[in-house]
Short mmCIF file of C-alpha atoms and ligand atoms in Angstrom, two decimals:
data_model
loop_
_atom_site.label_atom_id
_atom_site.label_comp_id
_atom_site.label_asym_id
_atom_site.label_seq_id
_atom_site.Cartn_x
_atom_site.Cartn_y
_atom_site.Cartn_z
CA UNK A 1 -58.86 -72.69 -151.51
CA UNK A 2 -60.61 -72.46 -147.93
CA UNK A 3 -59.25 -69.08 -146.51
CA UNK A 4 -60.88 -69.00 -143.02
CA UNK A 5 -59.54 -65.26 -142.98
CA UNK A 6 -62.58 -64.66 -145.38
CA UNK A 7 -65.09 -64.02 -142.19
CA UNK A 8 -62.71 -62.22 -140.31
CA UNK A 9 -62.66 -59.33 -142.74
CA UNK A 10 -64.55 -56.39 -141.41
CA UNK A 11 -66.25 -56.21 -137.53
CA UNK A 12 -70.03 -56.67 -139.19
CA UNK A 13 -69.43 -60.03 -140.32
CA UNK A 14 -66.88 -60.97 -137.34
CA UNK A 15 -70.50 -60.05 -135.13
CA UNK A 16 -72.25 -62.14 -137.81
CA UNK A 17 -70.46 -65.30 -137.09
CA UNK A 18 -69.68 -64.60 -133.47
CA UNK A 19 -70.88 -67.79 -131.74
CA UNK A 20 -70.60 -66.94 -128.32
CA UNK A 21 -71.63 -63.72 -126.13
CA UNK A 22 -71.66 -62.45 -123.41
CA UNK A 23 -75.13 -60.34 -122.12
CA UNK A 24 -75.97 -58.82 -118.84
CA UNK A 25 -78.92 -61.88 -118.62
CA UNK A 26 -76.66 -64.22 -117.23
CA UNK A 27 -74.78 -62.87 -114.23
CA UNK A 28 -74.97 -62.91 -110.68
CA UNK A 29 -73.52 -60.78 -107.92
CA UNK A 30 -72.30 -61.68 -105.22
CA UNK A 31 -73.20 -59.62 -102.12
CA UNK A 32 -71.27 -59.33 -98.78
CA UNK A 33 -73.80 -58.35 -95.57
CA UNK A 34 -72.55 -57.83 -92.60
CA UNK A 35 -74.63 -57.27 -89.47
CA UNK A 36 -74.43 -54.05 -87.79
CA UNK A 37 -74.67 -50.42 -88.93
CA UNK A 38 -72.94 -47.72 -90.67
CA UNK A 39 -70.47 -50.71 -92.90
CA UNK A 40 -69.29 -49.93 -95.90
CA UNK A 41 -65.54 -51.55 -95.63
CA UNK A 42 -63.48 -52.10 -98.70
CA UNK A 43 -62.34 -55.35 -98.97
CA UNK A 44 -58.18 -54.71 -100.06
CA UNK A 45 -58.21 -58.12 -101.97
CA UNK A 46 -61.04 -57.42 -103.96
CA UNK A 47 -60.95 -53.45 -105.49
CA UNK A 48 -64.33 -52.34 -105.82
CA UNK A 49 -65.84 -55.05 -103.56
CA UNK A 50 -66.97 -54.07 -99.94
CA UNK A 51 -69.14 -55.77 -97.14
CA UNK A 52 -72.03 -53.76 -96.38
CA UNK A 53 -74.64 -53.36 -93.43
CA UNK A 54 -78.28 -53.25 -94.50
CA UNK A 55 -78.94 -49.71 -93.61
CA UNK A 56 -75.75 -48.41 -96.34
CA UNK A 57 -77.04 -51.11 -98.90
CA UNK A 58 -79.39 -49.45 -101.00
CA UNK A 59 -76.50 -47.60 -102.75
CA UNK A 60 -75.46 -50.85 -104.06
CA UNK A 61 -78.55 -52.19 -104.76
CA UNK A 62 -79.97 -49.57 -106.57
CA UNK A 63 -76.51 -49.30 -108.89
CA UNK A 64 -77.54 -53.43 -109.35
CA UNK A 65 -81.05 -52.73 -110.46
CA UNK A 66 -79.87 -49.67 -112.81
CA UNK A 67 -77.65 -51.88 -114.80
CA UNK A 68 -80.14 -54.84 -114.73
CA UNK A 69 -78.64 -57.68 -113.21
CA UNK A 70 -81.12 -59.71 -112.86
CA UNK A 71 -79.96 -61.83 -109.22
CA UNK A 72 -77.92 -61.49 -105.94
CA UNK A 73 -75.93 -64.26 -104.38
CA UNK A 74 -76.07 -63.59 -100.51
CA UNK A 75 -73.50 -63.77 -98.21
CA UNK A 76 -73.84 -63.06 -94.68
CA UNK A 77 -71.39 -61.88 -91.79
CA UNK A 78 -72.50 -62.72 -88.44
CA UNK A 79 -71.70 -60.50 -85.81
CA UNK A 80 -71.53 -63.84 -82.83
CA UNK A 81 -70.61 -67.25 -84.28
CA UNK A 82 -70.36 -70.80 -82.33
CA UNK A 83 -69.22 -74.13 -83.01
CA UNK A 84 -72.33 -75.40 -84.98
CA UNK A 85 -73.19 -72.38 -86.93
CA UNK A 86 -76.73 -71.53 -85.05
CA UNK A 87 -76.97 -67.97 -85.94
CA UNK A 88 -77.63 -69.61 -89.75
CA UNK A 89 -81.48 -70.94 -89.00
CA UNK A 90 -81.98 -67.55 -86.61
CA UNK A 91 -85.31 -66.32 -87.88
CA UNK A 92 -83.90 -63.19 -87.41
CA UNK A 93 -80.15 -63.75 -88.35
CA UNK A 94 -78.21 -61.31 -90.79
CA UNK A 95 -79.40 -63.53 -93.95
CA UNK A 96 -83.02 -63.60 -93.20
CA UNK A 97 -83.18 -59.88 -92.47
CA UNK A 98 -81.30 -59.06 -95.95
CA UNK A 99 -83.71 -61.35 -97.54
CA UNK A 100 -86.49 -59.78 -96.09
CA UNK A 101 -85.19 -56.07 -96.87
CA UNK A 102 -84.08 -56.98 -100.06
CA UNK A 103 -87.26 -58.46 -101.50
CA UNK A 104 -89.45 -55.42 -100.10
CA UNK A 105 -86.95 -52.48 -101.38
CA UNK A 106 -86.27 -54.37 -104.37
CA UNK A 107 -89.01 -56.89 -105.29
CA UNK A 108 -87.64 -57.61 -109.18
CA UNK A 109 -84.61 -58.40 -108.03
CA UNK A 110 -83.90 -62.37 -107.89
CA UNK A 111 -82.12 -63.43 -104.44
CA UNK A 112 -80.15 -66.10 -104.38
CA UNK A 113 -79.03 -67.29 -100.75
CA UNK A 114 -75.45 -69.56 -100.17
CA UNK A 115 -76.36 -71.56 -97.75
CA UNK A 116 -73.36 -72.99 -95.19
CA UNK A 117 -71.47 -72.64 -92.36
CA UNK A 118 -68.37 -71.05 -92.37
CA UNK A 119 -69.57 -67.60 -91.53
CA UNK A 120 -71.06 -68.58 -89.06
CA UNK A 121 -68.96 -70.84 -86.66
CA UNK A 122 -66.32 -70.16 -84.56
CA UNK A 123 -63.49 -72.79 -86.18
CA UNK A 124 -64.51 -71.62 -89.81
CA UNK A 125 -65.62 -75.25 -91.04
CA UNK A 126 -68.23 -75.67 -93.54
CA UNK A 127 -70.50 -77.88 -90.82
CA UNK A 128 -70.24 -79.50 -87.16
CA UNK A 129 -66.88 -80.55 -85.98
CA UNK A 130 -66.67 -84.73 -84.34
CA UNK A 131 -63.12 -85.24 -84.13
CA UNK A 132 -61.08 -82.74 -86.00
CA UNK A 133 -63.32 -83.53 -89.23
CA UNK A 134 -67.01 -82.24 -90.68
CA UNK A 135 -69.24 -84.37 -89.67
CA UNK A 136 -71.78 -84.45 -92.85
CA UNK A 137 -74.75 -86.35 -91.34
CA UNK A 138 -75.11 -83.84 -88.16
CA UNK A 139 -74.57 -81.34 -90.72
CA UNK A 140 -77.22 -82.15 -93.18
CA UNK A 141 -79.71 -81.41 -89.85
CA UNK A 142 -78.70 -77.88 -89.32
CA UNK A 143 -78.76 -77.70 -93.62
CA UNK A 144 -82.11 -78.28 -93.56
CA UNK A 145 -82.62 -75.79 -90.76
CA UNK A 146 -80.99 -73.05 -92.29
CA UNK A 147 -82.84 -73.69 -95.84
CA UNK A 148 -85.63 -73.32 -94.39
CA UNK A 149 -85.56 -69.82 -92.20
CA UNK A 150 -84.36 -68.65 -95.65
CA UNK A 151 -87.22 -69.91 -97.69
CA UNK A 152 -89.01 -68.55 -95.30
CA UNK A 153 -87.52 -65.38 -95.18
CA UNK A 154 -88.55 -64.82 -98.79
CA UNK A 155 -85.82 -66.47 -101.20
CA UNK A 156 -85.76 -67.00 -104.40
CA UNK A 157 -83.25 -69.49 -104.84
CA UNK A 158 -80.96 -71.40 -102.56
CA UNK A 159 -77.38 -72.06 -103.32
CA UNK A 160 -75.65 -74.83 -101.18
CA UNK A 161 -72.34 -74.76 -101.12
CA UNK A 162 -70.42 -76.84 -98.10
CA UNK A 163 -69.87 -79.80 -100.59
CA UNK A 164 -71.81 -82.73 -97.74
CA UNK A 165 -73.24 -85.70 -99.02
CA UNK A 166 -77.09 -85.76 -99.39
CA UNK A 167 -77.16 -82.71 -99.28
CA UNK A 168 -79.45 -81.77 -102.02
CA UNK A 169 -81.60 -84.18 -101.36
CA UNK A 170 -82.37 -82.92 -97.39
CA UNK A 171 -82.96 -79.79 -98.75
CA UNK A 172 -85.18 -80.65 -101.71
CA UNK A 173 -87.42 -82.82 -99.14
CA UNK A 174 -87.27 -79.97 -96.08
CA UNK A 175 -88.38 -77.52 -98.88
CA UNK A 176 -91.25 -79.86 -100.50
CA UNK A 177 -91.71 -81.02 -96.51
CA UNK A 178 -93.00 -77.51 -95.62
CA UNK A 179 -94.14 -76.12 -98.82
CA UNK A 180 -91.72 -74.62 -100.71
CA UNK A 181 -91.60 -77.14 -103.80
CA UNK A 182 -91.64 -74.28 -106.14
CA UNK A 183 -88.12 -73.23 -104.65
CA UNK A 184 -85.05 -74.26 -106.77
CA UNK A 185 -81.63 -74.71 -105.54
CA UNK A 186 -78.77 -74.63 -107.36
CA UNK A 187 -75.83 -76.81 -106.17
CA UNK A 188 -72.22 -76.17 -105.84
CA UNK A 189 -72.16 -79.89 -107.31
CA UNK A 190 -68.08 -79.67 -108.63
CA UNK A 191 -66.57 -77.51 -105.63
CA UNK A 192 -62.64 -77.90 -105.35
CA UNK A 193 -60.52 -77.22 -102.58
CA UNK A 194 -58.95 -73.88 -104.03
CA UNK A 195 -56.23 -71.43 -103.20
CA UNK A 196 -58.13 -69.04 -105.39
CA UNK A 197 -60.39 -68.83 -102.27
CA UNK A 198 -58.05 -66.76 -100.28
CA UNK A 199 -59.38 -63.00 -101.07
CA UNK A 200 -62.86 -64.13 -100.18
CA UNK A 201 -61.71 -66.13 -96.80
CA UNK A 202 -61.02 -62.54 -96.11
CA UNK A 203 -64.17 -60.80 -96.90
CA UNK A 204 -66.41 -62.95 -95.65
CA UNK A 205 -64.35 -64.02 -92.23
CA UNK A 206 -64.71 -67.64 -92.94
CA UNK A 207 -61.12 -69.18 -93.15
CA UNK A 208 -60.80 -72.40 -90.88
CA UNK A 209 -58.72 -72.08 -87.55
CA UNK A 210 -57.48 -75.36 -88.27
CA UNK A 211 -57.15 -77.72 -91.13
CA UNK A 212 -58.16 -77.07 -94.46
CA UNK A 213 -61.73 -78.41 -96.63
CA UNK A 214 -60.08 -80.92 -98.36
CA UNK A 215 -61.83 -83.87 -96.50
CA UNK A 216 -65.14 -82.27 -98.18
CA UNK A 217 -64.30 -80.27 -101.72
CA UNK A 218 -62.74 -82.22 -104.08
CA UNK A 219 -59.44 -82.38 -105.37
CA UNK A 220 -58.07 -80.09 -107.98
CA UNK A 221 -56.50 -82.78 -109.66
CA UNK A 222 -59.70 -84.96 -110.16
CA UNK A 223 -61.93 -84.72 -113.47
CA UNK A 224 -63.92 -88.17 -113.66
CA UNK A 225 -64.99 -87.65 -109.69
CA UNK A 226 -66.69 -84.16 -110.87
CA UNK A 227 -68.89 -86.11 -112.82
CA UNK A 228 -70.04 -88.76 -109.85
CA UNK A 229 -70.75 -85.39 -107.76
CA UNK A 230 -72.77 -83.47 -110.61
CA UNK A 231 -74.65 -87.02 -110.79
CA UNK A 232 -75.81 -87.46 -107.53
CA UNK A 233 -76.56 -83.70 -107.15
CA UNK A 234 -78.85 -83.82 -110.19
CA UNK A 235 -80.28 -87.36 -109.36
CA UNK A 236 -81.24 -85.47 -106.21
CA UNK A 237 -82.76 -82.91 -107.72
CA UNK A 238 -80.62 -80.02 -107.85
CA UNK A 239 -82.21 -77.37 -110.49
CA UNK A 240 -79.03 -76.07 -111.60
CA UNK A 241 -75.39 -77.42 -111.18
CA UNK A 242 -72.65 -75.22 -110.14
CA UNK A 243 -68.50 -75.64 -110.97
CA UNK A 244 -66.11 -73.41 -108.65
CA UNK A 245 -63.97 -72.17 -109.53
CA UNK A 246 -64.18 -71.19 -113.14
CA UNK A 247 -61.21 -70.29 -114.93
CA UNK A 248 -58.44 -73.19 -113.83
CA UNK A 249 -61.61 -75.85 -114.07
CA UNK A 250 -62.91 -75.05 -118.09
CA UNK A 251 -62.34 -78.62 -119.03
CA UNK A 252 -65.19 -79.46 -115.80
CA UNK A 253 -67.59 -76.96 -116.96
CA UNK A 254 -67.87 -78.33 -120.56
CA UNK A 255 -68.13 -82.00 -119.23
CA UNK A 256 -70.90 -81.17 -117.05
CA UNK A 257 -72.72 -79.33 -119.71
CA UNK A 258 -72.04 -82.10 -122.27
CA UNK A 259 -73.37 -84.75 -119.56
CA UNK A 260 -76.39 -83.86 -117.35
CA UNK A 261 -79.82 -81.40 -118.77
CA UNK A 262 -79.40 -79.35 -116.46
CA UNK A 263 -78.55 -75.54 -116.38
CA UNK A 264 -74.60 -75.42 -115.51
CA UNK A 265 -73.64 -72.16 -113.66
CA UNK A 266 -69.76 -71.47 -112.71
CA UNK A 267 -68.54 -69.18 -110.42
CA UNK A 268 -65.79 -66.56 -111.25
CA UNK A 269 -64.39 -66.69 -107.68
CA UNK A 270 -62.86 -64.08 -105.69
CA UNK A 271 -59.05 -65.27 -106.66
CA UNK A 272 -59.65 -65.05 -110.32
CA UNK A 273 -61.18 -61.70 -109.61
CA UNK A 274 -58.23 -60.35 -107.56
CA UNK A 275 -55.87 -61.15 -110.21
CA UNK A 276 -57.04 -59.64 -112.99
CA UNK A 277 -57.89 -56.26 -110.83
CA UNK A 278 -54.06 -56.25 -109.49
CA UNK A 279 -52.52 -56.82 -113.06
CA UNK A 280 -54.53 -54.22 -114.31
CA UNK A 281 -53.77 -51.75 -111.68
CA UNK A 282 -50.57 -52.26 -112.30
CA UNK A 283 -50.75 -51.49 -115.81
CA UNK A 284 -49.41 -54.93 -116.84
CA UNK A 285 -52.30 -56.05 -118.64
CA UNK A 286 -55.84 -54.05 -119.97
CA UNK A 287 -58.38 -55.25 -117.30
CA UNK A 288 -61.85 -54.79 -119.46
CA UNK A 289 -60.26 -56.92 -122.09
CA UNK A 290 -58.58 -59.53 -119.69
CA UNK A 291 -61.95 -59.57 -117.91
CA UNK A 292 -64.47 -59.62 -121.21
CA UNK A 293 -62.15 -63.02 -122.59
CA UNK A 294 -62.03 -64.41 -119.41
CA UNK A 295 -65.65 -64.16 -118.72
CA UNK A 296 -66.39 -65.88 -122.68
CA UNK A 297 -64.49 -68.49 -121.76
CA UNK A 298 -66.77 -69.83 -119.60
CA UNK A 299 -69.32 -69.58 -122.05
CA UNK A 300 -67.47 -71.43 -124.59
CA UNK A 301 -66.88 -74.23 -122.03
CA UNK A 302 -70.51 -74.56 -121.89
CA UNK A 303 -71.64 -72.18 -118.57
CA UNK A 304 -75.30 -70.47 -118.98
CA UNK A 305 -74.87 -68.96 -115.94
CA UNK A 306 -71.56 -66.69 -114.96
CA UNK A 307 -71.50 -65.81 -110.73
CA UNK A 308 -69.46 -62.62 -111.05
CA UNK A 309 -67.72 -60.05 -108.83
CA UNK A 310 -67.27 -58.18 -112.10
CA UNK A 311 -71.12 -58.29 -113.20
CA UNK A 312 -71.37 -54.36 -112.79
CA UNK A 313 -68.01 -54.12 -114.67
CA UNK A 314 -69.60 -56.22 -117.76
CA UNK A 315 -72.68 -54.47 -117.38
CA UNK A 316 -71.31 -51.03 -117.24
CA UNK A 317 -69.17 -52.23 -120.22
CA UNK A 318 -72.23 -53.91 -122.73
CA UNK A 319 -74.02 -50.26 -122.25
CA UNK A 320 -71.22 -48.45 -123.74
CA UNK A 321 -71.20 -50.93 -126.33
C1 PBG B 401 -67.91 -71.13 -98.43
C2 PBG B 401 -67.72 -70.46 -99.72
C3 PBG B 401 -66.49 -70.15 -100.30
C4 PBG B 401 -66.76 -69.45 -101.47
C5 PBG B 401 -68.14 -69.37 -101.59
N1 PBG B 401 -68.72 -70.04 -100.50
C6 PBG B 401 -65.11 -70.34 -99.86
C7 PBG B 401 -64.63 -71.60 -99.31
O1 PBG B 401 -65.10 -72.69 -99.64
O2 PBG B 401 -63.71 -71.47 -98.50
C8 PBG B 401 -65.71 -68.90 -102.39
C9 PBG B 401 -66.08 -67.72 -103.19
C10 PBG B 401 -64.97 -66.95 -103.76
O3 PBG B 401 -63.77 -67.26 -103.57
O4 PBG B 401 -65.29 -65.98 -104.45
N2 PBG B 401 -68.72 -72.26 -98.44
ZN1 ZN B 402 -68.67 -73.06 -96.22
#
């Protein structure tokens, strides 16, 4: 008789057949940085998550390096904003300043920089505003702009994430344009419009004054479209394709790994964070458990790479292991 119970007997050959794991190797961590001095501010939504100035940093950074994660994601907070998001190519904006401090402090570490708007512009929108709506083509200029202060800052890897059209390919030929062809970009290629958003609209002060981003990320109901976006991002030449958010969009994740050669990251956003964290404060559930199956999931849909407020929670976790 097949008895499938037979490999479940004992935990050494439950590891043996174990066909998906989860390893320090594959996370990223998001990083808030805000400009100014003396910040270290909790963010409530997010326990254990804060936005930090450059000069308190290093606390964080070295706790990153200890546990060997191997990249940051970058976010910066602006201290003046506008209505087309200038402070983003500013040579010596909040970004390019982490970049630079980041890569001489911490050389080994791999930055990552997310590369939009939102931060940085007075109504919150992910780009320049013609008549109540994005407009992607005057956007795609100050893209290019932006992507390249930051390559020239000293990134490692750029991450766009505002969802316009072409994008990819403006900053692919910008980067080639003024040298930087050895500089990959991953793409928030499926991005949906997503209430699980809302703790990091908070931490990062980018929540739009009016309207929402549904004329640019997709709808949550959609699954064929994510695979017309993932194709033009990779036919574009995006290095690695992104899904956001993870947990609600599993189905997503496996198509695009079962349809393009290309790495597929997903990112654990802040909402799916925020819920496991409150549940578990509350008692109501075991959060390292919660967090650990969560986490696999993604892998078993088919994600190599997992963007993670929890990385130093996993990490902490696999050394105890
Ligand atoms: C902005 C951006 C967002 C996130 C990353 N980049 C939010 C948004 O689109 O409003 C979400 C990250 C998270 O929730 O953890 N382009
Ligand atoms: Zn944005």
């Amino acid at each position: 008789m097949n008895r499938t119970r037979r490999l479940r007997k004992t935990e050494n050959i439950r590891r043996l057949v174990r066909e998906n794991r989860l390893t320090v190797d594959e996370l990223i961590y998001p990083l808030f940085i805000e400009e100014g001095t003396n910040i270290e501010t909790e963010i409530v939504s997010m326990p254990g998550i804060k936005r930090w100035s450059l000069d308190r940093i290093s606390k964080e950074l070295d706790e990153v390096v200890a546990l060997d994660i191997p990249a940051v994601l970058l976010f910066g907070i602006p201290s003046k904003k506008d209505e087309i998001g200038s402070e983003t190519w500013n040579d010596n904006g909040i970004m390019q300043n982490a970049i630079r401090f980041i890569k001489k402090n911490y050389p080994s570490l791999y930055v990552i920089t997310d590369v939009c708007f939102c931060e940085y512009t007075s109504h919150g929108h992910c780009g320049v505003i013609h008549d109540n709506d994005v407009d992607n083509d005057a956007t795609l200029l100050n893209i290019a702009k932006q992507v390249i202060s930051h390559a020239k800052a000293g990134a490692d890897m750029v991450a766009p994430s505002g969802m316009m059209d072409g994008m990819i390919a403006t900053i692919r030929e910008a980067l080639d344009n003024t040298g930087f062809y050895d500089l990959p970009i991953m793409s928030y290629a499926v991005k949906y419009a997503s209430a699980y958003y809302g703790p990091f609209r908070d931490a990062a002060d980018s929540a739009p004054t009016f309207g929402d981003r549904r004329t640019y990320q997709m709808d949550s109901s959609n699954r064929d479209e994510a695979l017309r976006e993932a194709t033009f991002d990779d036919q574009e030449g995006a290095d690695i394709l992104m899904v956001k958010p993870a947990l609600a969009y599993l189905d997503i994740i496996r198509d695009v790994k079962n349809n393009f050669d290309r790495p597929v990251a997903c990112y654990n956003v802040s909402g799916e964070y925020a819920m496991i964290k409150a549940a578990a404060e509350k008692g109501w559930i075991d959060g390292d458990r919660v967090m650990m199956e969560s986490l696999l999931s993604m892998k078993r849909a088919g994600a190599d790479i997992i963007i993670t407020y929890f990385a130093k929670d996993v990490a902490k976790l696999l050394l105890k292991r």
